[in-house]
């Protein structure tokens, strides 16, 4: 399977714990995006990388959230001191700028439940 | 005002019906427009791009009206398998080309 992959697919944690998610984009895609989606809402932009550079962070990304893409390939999203409001689906997408319309391909998401 | 607005529905239609969704966007400088489909508990997948001249793909037709700042999706001869949430997406002006998402319109096609 050469699509975007995300791990883990599901994560249940207790409030106050730290969690880390991983995203492996399609190999030739140099742009990587993180989104958060809660029930009944569309995905909300969190942050964006071009290669290893983090070019934009949403104001939704509080100080407890950090994302990295150290080698310009896979990316991690860490949430420290989780809160119940962090419960959501975290989606990763990648794209290749050479495409005419810059379609973003999504991974299956990581569903986080904070108890 | 949200940057991208959609009627959340739900739209309940019988098989074979024609159904249309509209989506409005607030940024007149928006560059590109798409419809994504999302099945329950799955990731969004691109359904079709929306071109200025309109485009058609089988039973699906997408239109863009820049003057009124809305896009539409028309589904003809709807199938049970069309039941999903349809998300309107606008690419913002600027270098990061991030997607701005509507909340989605829920469609249920009934036998």
PDB file of C-alpha atoms in Angstrom:
ATOM      1  CA  UNK A   1       0.000   0.000   0.000  1.00  0.00           C
ATOM      2  CA  UNK A   2       1.650   3.248  -1.119  1.00  0.00           C
ATOM      3  CA  UNK A   3      -0.904   5.641   0.375  1.00  0.00           C
ATOM      4  CA  UNK A   4      -0.594   7.807   3.463  1.00  0.00           C
ATOM      5  CA  UNK A   5      -0.375   5.746   6.627  1.00  0.00           C
ATOM      6  CA  UNK A   6      -0.976   6.779  10.209  1.00  0.00           C
ATOM      7  CA  UNK A   7      -0.224   5.045  13.473  1.00  0.00           C
ATOM      8  CA  UNK A   8      -1.792   4.211  15.761  1.00  0.00           C
ATOM      9  CA  UNK A   9      -5.288   4.062  14.331  1.00  0.00           C
ATOM     10  CA  UNK A  10      -6.843   4.382  17.756  1.00  0.00           C
ATOM     11  CA  UNK A  11      -5.490   5.748  21.009  1.00  0.00           C
ATOM     12  CA  UNK A  12      -7.231   5.857  24.366  1.00  0.00           C
ATOM     13  CA  UNK A  13      -5.457   7.760  27.096  1.00  0.00           C
ATOM     14  CA  UNK A  14      -6.118   9.302  30.457  1.00  0.00           C
ATOM     15  CA  UNK A  15      -6.274  13.041  30.897  1.00  0.00           C
ATOM     16  CA  UNK A  16      -2.857  14.482  31.569  1.00  0.00           C
ATOM     17  CA  UNK A  17      -0.899  11.861  29.649  1.00  0.00           C
ATOM     18  CA  UNK A  18       1.241  12.608  26.602  1.00  0.00           C
ATOM     19  CA  UNK A  19       0.513  10.976  23.264  1.00  0.00           C
ATOM     20  CA  UNK A  20       2.405  10.858  19.977  1.00  0.00           C
ATOM     21  CA  UNK A  21       1.038  10.051  16.539  1.00  0.00           C
ATOM     22  CA  UNK A  22       2.969   9.225  13.422  1.00  0.00           C
ATOM     23  CA  UNK A  23       2.223   9.934   9.783  1.00  0.00           C
ATOM     24  CA  UNK A  24       4.049   8.454   6.800  1.00  0.00           C
ATOM     25  CA  UNK A  25       3.179  10.394   3.644  1.00  0.00           C
ATOM     26  CA  UNK A  26       3.300   9.159   0.084  1.00  0.00           C
ATOM     27  CA  UNK A  27       7.011   8.912  -0.614  1.00  0.00           C
ATOM     28  CA  UNK A  28       7.408  11.552  -3.319  1.00  0.00           C
ATOM     29  CA  UNK A  29       5.147  14.095  -1.589  1.00  0.00           C
ATOM     30  CA  UNK A  30       7.038  16.926   0.005  1.00  0.00           C
ATOM     31  CA  UNK A  31       4.071  18.663   1.633  1.00  0.00           C
ATOM     32  CA  UNK A  32       2.469  17.260   4.751  1.00  0.00           C
ATOM     33  CA  UNK A  33      -0.543  18.576   6.617  1.00  0.00           C
ATOM     34  CA  UNK A  34      -2.127  17.767   9.969  1.00  0.00           C
ATOM     35  CA  UNK A  35      -5.847  18.297  10.556  1.00  0.00           C
ATOM     36  CA  UNK A  36      -8.179  17.638  13.450  1.00  0.00           C
ATOM     37  CA  UNK A  37     -11.771  16.571  12.962  1.00  0.00           C
ATOM     38  CA  UNK A  38     -14.460  16.288  15.611  1.00  0.00           C
ATOM     39  CA  UNK A  39     -17.846  14.702  15.136  1.00  0.00           C
ATOM     40  CA  UNK A  40     -20.080  16.697  12.844  1.00  0.00           C
ATOM     41  CA  UNK A  41     -17.335  19.090  11.825  1.00  0.00           C
ATOM     42  CA  UNK A  42     -15.116  19.360   8.805  1.00  0.00           C
ATOM     43  CA  UNK A  43     -11.370  18.896   9.257  1.00  0.00           C
ATOM     44  CA  UNK A  44      -9.611  21.871  10.877  1.00  0.00           C
ATOM     45  CA  UNK A  45      -6.122  22.787   9.750  1.00  0.00           C
ATOM     46  CA  UNK A  46      -3.448  22.385  12.432  1.00  0.00           C
ATOM     47  CA  UNK A  47      -0.074  22.695  10.747  1.00  0.00           C
ATOM     48  CA  UNK A  48       1.786  22.268   7.480  1.00  0.00           C
ATOM     49  CA  UNK A  49       5.292  21.170   6.462  1.00  0.00           C
ATOM     50  CA  UNK A  50       7.150  21.589   3.246  1.00  0.00           C
ATOM     51  CA  UNK A  51       9.968  19.082   3.449  1.00  0.00           C
ATOM     52  CA  UNK A  52      11.290  19.424   7.009  1.00  0.00           C
ATOM     53  CA  UNK A  53      10.222  23.046   7.455  1.00  0.00           C
ATOM     54  CA  UNK A  54       7.102  23.779   9.448  1.00  0.00           C
ATOM     55  CA  UNK A  55       5.647  26.701   7.521  1.00  0.00           C
ATOM     56  CA  UNK A  56       2.424  27.425   9.343  1.00  0.00           C
ATOM     57  CA  UNK A  57       0.735  26.609  12.613  1.00  0.00           C
ATOM     58  CA  UNK A  58      -2.913  27.241  13.331  1.00  0.00           C
ATOM     59  CA  UNK A  59      -3.896  29.099  16.475  1.00  0.00           C
ATOM     60  CA  UNK A  60      -5.689  25.853  17.319  1.00  0.00           C
ATOM     61  CA  UNK A  61      -2.261  24.353  17.936  1.00  0.00           C
ATOM     62  CA  UNK A  62      -1.710  25.327  21.547  1.00  0.00           C
ATOM     63  CA  UNK A  63       1.596  25.079  23.366  1.00  0.00           C
ATOM     64  CA  UNK A  64       0.714  21.523  24.322  1.00  0.00           C
ATOM     65  CA  UNK A  65       0.871  20.480  20.668  1.00  0.00           C
ATOM     66  CA  UNK A  66       4.076  20.033  18.741  1.00  0.00           C
ATOM     67  CA  UNK A  67       4.736  18.583  15.329  1.00  0.00           C
ATOM     68  CA  UNK A  68       7.985  17.595  13.698  1.00  0.00           C
ATOM     69  CA  UNK A  69       9.166  16.291  10.386  1.00  0.00           C
ATOM     70  CA  UNK A  70      12.888  15.918  11.035  1.00  0.00           C
ATOM     71  CA  UNK A  71      14.015  14.363   7.769  1.00  0.00           C
ATOM     72  CA  UNK A  72      11.298  15.632   5.518  1.00  0.00           C
ATOM     73  CA  UNK A  73       9.642  12.229   5.357  1.00  0.00           C
ATOM     74  CA  UNK A  74       7.464  10.984   8.233  1.00  0.00           C
ATOM     75  CA  UNK A  75       5.981  13.385  10.741  1.00  0.00           C
ATOM     76  CA  UNK A  76       4.975  13.126  14.382  1.00  0.00           C
ATOM     77  CA  UNK A  77       2.337  15.051  16.269  1.00  0.00           C
ATOM     78  CA  UNK A  78       2.692  15.107  20.034  1.00  0.00           C
ATOM     79  CA  UNK A  79       0.086  16.279  22.494  1.00  0.00           C
ATOM     80  CA  UNK A  80       1.292  16.901  26.028  1.00  0.00           C
ATOM     81  CA  UNK A  81      -0.928  16.890  29.107  1.00  0.00           C
ATOM     82  CA  UNK A  82      -3.949  15.744  27.126  1.00  0.00           C
ATOM     83  CA  UNK A  83      -7.356  17.180  27.898  1.00  0.00           C
ATOM     84  CA  UNK A  84     -10.778  15.742  27.181  1.00  0.00           C
ATOM     85  CA  UNK A  85     -11.276  18.423  24.547  1.00  0.00           C
ATOM     86  CA  UNK A  86      -8.397  16.917  22.577  1.00  0.00           C
ATOM     87  CA  UNK A  87     -10.544  13.904  21.758  1.00  0.00           C
ATOM     88  CA  UNK A  88     -10.885  13.916  17.977  1.00  0.00           C
ATOM     89  CA  UNK A  89      -9.742  12.278  14.780  1.00  0.00           C
ATOM     90  CA  UNK A  90      -6.298  13.500  13.784  1.00  0.00           C
ATOM     91  CA  UNK A  91      -5.835  13.365  10.030  1.00  0.00           C
ATOM     92  CA  UNK A  92      -2.626  13.617   8.079  1.00  0.00           C
ATOM     93  CA  UNK A  93      -2.495  14.484   4.399  1.00  0.00           C
ATOM     94  CA  UNK A  94       0.272  14.837   1.869  1.00  0.00           C
ATOM     95  CA  UNK A  95       0.573  16.445  -1.523  1.00  0.00           C
ATOM     96  CA  UNK A  96       3.031  17.063  -4.324  1.00  0.00           C
ATOM     97  CA  UNK A  97       3.202  20.649  -5.544  1.00  0.00           C
ATOM     98  CA  UNK A  98       3.686  19.651  -9.137  1.00  0.00           C
ATOM     99  CA  UNK A  99       0.095  18.501  -9.432  1.00  0.00           C
ATOM    100  CA  UNK A 100      -2.191  20.871 -11.266  1.00  0.00           C
ATOM    101  CA  UNK A 101      -4.606  21.258  -8.403  1.00  0.00           C
ATOM    102  CA  UNK A 102      -2.480  20.125  -5.492  1.00  0.00           C
ATOM    103  CA  UNK A 103      -4.791  17.328  -4.341  1.00  0.00           C
ATOM    104  CA  UNK A 104      -4.178  16.302  -0.767  1.00  0.00           C
ATOM    105  CA  UNK A 105      -4.259  12.592  -0.038  1.00  0.00           C
ATOM    106  CA  UNK A 106      -5.413  11.643   3.411  1.00  0.00           C
ATOM    107  CA  UNK A 107      -4.373   8.885   5.735  1.00  0.00           C
ATOM    108  CA  UNK A 108      -6.954   6.871   7.663  1.00  0.00           C
ATOM    109  CA  UNK A 109      -6.533   9.059  10.736  1.00  0.00           C
ATOM    110  CA  UNK A 110      -5.766   8.432  14.381  1.00  0.00           C
ATOM    111  CA  UNK A 111      -8.798   8.533  16.630  1.00  0.00           C
ATOM    112  CA  UNK A 112      -7.880   9.877  20.053  1.00  0.00           C
ATOM    113  CA  UNK A 113     -10.095   9.400  23.072  1.00  0.00           C
ATOM    114  CA  UNK A 114      -9.087  11.189  26.266  1.00  0.00           C
ATOM    115  CA  UNK A 115     -10.825   9.821  29.349  1.00  0.00           C
TER     116      UNK A 115
ATOM    117  CA  UNK B   1     -18.801  34.474   9.206  1.00  0.00           C
ATOM    118  CA  UNK B   2     -17.171  31.126   8.462  1.00  0.00           C
ATOM    119  CA  UNK B   3     -14.859  31.045   5.467  1.00  0.00           C
ATOM    120  CA  UNK B   4     -16.752  28.134   3.940  1.00  0.00           C
ATOM    121  CA  UNK B   5     -20.396  27.432   4.734  1.00  0.00           C
ATOM    122  CA  UNK B   6     -22.582  24.483   3.881  1.00  0.00           C
ATOM    123  CA  UNK B   7     -26.049  23.343   4.836  1.00  0.00           C
ATOM    124  CA  UNK B   8     -25.316  20.377   7.131  1.00  0.00           C
ATOM    125  CA  UNK B   9     -28.518  18.598   6.129  1.00  0.00           C
ATOM    126  CA  UNK B  10     -29.241  15.769   6.487  1.00  0.00           C
ATOM    127  CA  UNK B  11     -30.664  15.326   3.039  1.00  0.00           C
ATOM    128  CA  UNK B  12     -32.812  12.213   2.832  1.00  0.00           C
ATOM    129  CA  UNK B  13     -33.668  11.258  -0.742  1.00  0.00           C
ATOM    130  CA  UNK B  14     -35.007   8.132  -2.455  1.00  0.00           C
ATOM    131  CA  UNK B  15     -32.915   6.157  -4.879  1.00  0.00           C
ATOM    132  CA  UNK B  16     -32.948   7.714  -8.304  1.00  0.00           C
ATOM    133  CA  UNK B  17     -33.546  11.231  -7.058  1.00  0.00           C
ATOM    134  CA  UNK B  18     -31.538  14.261  -8.075  1.00  0.00           C
ATOM    135  CA  UNK B  19     -30.030  16.208  -5.204  1.00  0.00           C
ATOM    136  CA  UNK B  20     -28.010  19.430  -5.121  1.00  0.00           C
ATOM    137  CA  UNK B  21     -25.738  20.922  -2.498  1.00  0.00           C
ATOM    138  CA  UNK B  22     -24.472  24.471  -2.333  1.00  0.00           C
ATOM    139  CA  UNK B  23     -21.470  25.889  -0.564  1.00  0.00           C
ATOM    140  CA  UNK B  24     -20.560  29.552  -0.111  1.00  0.00           C
ATOM    141  CA  UNK B  25     -17.105  30.961   0.520  1.00  0.00           C
ATOM    142  CA  UNK B  26     -16.159  34.342   1.906  1.00  0.00           C
ATOM    143  CA  UNK B  27     -12.690  34.996   0.477  1.00  0.00           C
ATOM    144  CA  UNK B  28     -13.035  36.347  -3.028  1.00  0.00           C
ATOM    145  CA  UNK B  29      -9.335  35.630  -3.616  1.00  0.00           C
ATOM    146  CA  UNK B  30      -9.829  31.890  -3.143  1.00  0.00           C
ATOM    147  CA  UNK B  31      -8.138  29.987  -5.883  1.00  0.00           C
ATOM    148  CA  UNK B  32      -9.337  26.433  -6.141  1.00  0.00           C
ATOM    149  CA  UNK B  33     -12.418  24.530  -5.136  1.00  0.00           C
ATOM    150  CA  UNK B  34     -13.189  20.884  -4.522  1.00  0.00           C
ATOM    151  CA  UNK B  35     -15.786  18.497  -3.314  1.00  0.00           C
ATOM    152  CA  UNK B  36     -14.584  15.710  -1.034  1.00  0.00           C
ATOM    153  CA  UNK B  37     -16.608  12.741   0.082  1.00  0.00           C
ATOM    154  CA  UNK B  38     -16.294  11.296   3.566  1.00  0.00           C
ATOM    155  CA  UNK B  39     -17.866   8.034   4.640  1.00  0.00           C
ATOM    156  CA  UNK B  40     -18.639   7.441   8.291  1.00  0.00           C
ATOM    157  CA  UNK B  41     -15.423   7.057  10.312  1.00  0.00           C
ATOM    158  CA  UNK B  42     -13.272   7.168   7.186  1.00  0.00           C
ATOM    159  CA  UNK B  43     -10.893   9.747   5.821  1.00  0.00           C
ATOM    160  CA  UNK B  44     -12.024  12.323   3.251  1.00  0.00           C
ATOM    161  CA  UNK B  45     -11.428  11.459  -0.385  1.00  0.00           C
ATOM    162  CA  UNK B  46     -11.441  13.789  -3.343  1.00  0.00           C
ATOM    163  CA  UNK B  47     -14.661  13.515  -5.326  1.00  0.00           C
ATOM    164  CA  UNK B  48     -14.053  16.184  -7.920  1.00  0.00           C
ATOM    165  CA  UNK B  49     -12.444  19.508  -8.580  1.00  0.00           C
ATOM    166  CA  UNK B  50     -14.606  22.471  -9.487  1.00  0.00           C
ATOM    167  CA  UNK B  51     -13.515  24.447 -12.524  1.00  0.00           C
ATOM    168  CA  UNK B  52     -14.711  27.852 -13.624  1.00  0.00           C
ATOM    169  CA  UNK B  53     -16.395  26.301 -16.632  1.00  0.00           C
ATOM    170  CA  UNK B  54     -18.058  23.645 -14.547  1.00  0.00           C
ATOM    171  CA  UNK B  55     -17.289  19.962 -14.826  1.00  0.00           C
ATOM    172  CA  UNK B  56     -19.150  16.722 -15.013  1.00  0.00           C
ATOM    173  CA  UNK B  57     -18.136  13.224 -14.026  1.00  0.00           C
ATOM    174  CA  UNK B  58     -20.823  10.682 -14.696  1.00  0.00           C
ATOM    175  CA  UNK B  59     -23.760  11.424 -12.435  1.00  0.00           C
ATOM    176  CA  UNK B  60     -21.932  14.249 -10.667  1.00  0.00           C
ATOM    177  CA  UNK B  61     -21.794  17.849 -11.853  1.00  0.00           C
ATOM    178  CA  UNK B  62     -19.918  20.646 -10.116  1.00  0.00           C
ATOM    179  CA  UNK B  63     -20.358  24.344 -10.809  1.00  0.00           C
ATOM    180  CA  UNK B  64     -18.548  27.470  -9.657  1.00  0.00           C
ATOM    181  CA  UNK B  65     -20.107  30.919  -9.459  1.00  0.00           C
ATOM    182  CA  UNK B  66     -17.334  33.383  -8.650  1.00  0.00           C
ATOM    183  CA  UNK B  67     -19.608  36.434  -8.747  1.00  0.00           C
ATOM    184  CA  UNK B  68     -21.829  35.039  -6.006  1.00  0.00           C
ATOM    185  CA  UNK B  69     -19.009  33.095  -4.373  1.00  0.00           C
ATOM    186  CA  UNK B  70     -20.585  29.688  -4.261  1.00  0.00           C
ATOM    187  CA  UNK B  71     -20.009  26.245  -5.634  1.00  0.00           C
ATOM    188  CA  UNK B  72     -22.533  23.518  -6.160  1.00  0.00           C
ATOM    189  CA  UNK B  73     -22.649  19.757  -6.519  1.00  0.00           C
ATOM    190  CA  UNK B  74     -25.443  18.009  -8.356  1.00  0.00           C
ATOM    191  CA  UNK B  75     -25.952  14.269  -8.058  1.00  0.00           C
ATOM    192  CA  UNK B  76     -28.295  12.679 -10.560  1.00  0.00           C
ATOM    193  CA  UNK B  77     -29.906   9.242 -10.305  1.00  0.00           C
ATOM    194  CA  UNK B  78     -28.658   8.873  -6.742  1.00  0.00           C
ATOM    195  CA  UNK B  79     -27.571   5.441  -5.528  1.00  0.00           C
ATOM    196  CA  UNK B  80     -27.563   3.925  -2.063  1.00  0.00           C
ATOM    197  CA  UNK B  81     -23.773   4.039  -2.217  1.00  0.00           C
ATOM    198  CA  UNK B  82     -23.872   7.828  -2.551  1.00  0.00           C
ATOM    199  CA  UNK B  83     -24.843   8.059   1.129  1.00  0.00           C
ATOM    200  CA  UNK B  84     -22.003   9.966   2.759  1.00  0.00           C
ATOM    201  CA  UNK B  85     -20.990  13.412   3.910  1.00  0.00           C
ATOM    202  CA  UNK B  86     -19.977  15.791   1.130  1.00  0.00           C
ATOM    203  CA  UNK B  87     -17.410  18.359   2.126  1.00  0.00           C
ATOM    204  CA  UNK B  88     -16.862  21.600   0.272  1.00  0.00           C
ATOM    205  CA  UNK B  89     -13.215  22.631   0.218  1.00  0.00           C
ATOM    206  CA  UNK B  90     -11.619  25.887  -0.801  1.00  0.00           C
ATOM    207  CA  UNK B  91      -7.914  26.466  -1.231  1.00  0.00           C
ATOM    208  CA  UNK B  92      -6.874  29.715   0.367  1.00  0.00           C
ATOM    209  CA  UNK B  93      -4.868  32.336  -1.400  1.00  0.00           C
ATOM    210  CA  UNK B  94      -1.255  32.236  -0.323  1.00  0.00           C
ATOM    211  CA  UNK B  95       1.733  29.970  -0.499  1.00  0.00           C
ATOM    212  CA  UNK B  96       0.747  27.140   1.783  1.00  0.00           C
ATOM    213  CA  UNK B  97      -2.378  26.277  -0.204  1.00  0.00           C
ATOM    214  CA  UNK B  98      -4.081  24.893   2.865  1.00  0.00           C
ATOM    215  CA  UNK B  99      -7.552  23.527   2.503  1.00  0.00           C
ATOM    216  CA  UNK B 100     -10.409  25.371   4.171  1.00  0.00           C
ATOM    217  CA  UNK B 101     -13.213  22.953   4.863  1.00  0.00           C
ATOM    218  CA  UNK B 102     -16.934  23.318   5.184  1.00  0.00           C
ATOM    219  CA  UNK B 103     -18.714  21.322   7.865  1.00  0.00           C
ATOM    220  CA  UNK B 104     -20.093  18.936   5.285  1.00  0.00           C
ATOM    221  CA  UNK B 105     -23.534  18.049   4.056  1.00  0.00           C
ATOM    222  CA  UNK B 106     -24.905  14.687   5.067  1.00  0.00           C
ATOM    223  CA  UNK B 107     -26.723  12.700   2.393  1.00  0.00           C
ATOM    224  CA  UNK B 108     -28.761   9.568   2.996  1.00  0.00           C
ATOM    225  CA  UNK B 109     -30.128   7.792  -0.052  1.00  0.00           C
ATOM    226  CA  UNK B 110     -32.963   5.506   0.879  1.00  0.00           C
ATOM    227  CA  UNK B 111     -34.224   2.417  -0.960  1.00  0.00           C
TER     228      UNK B 111
END
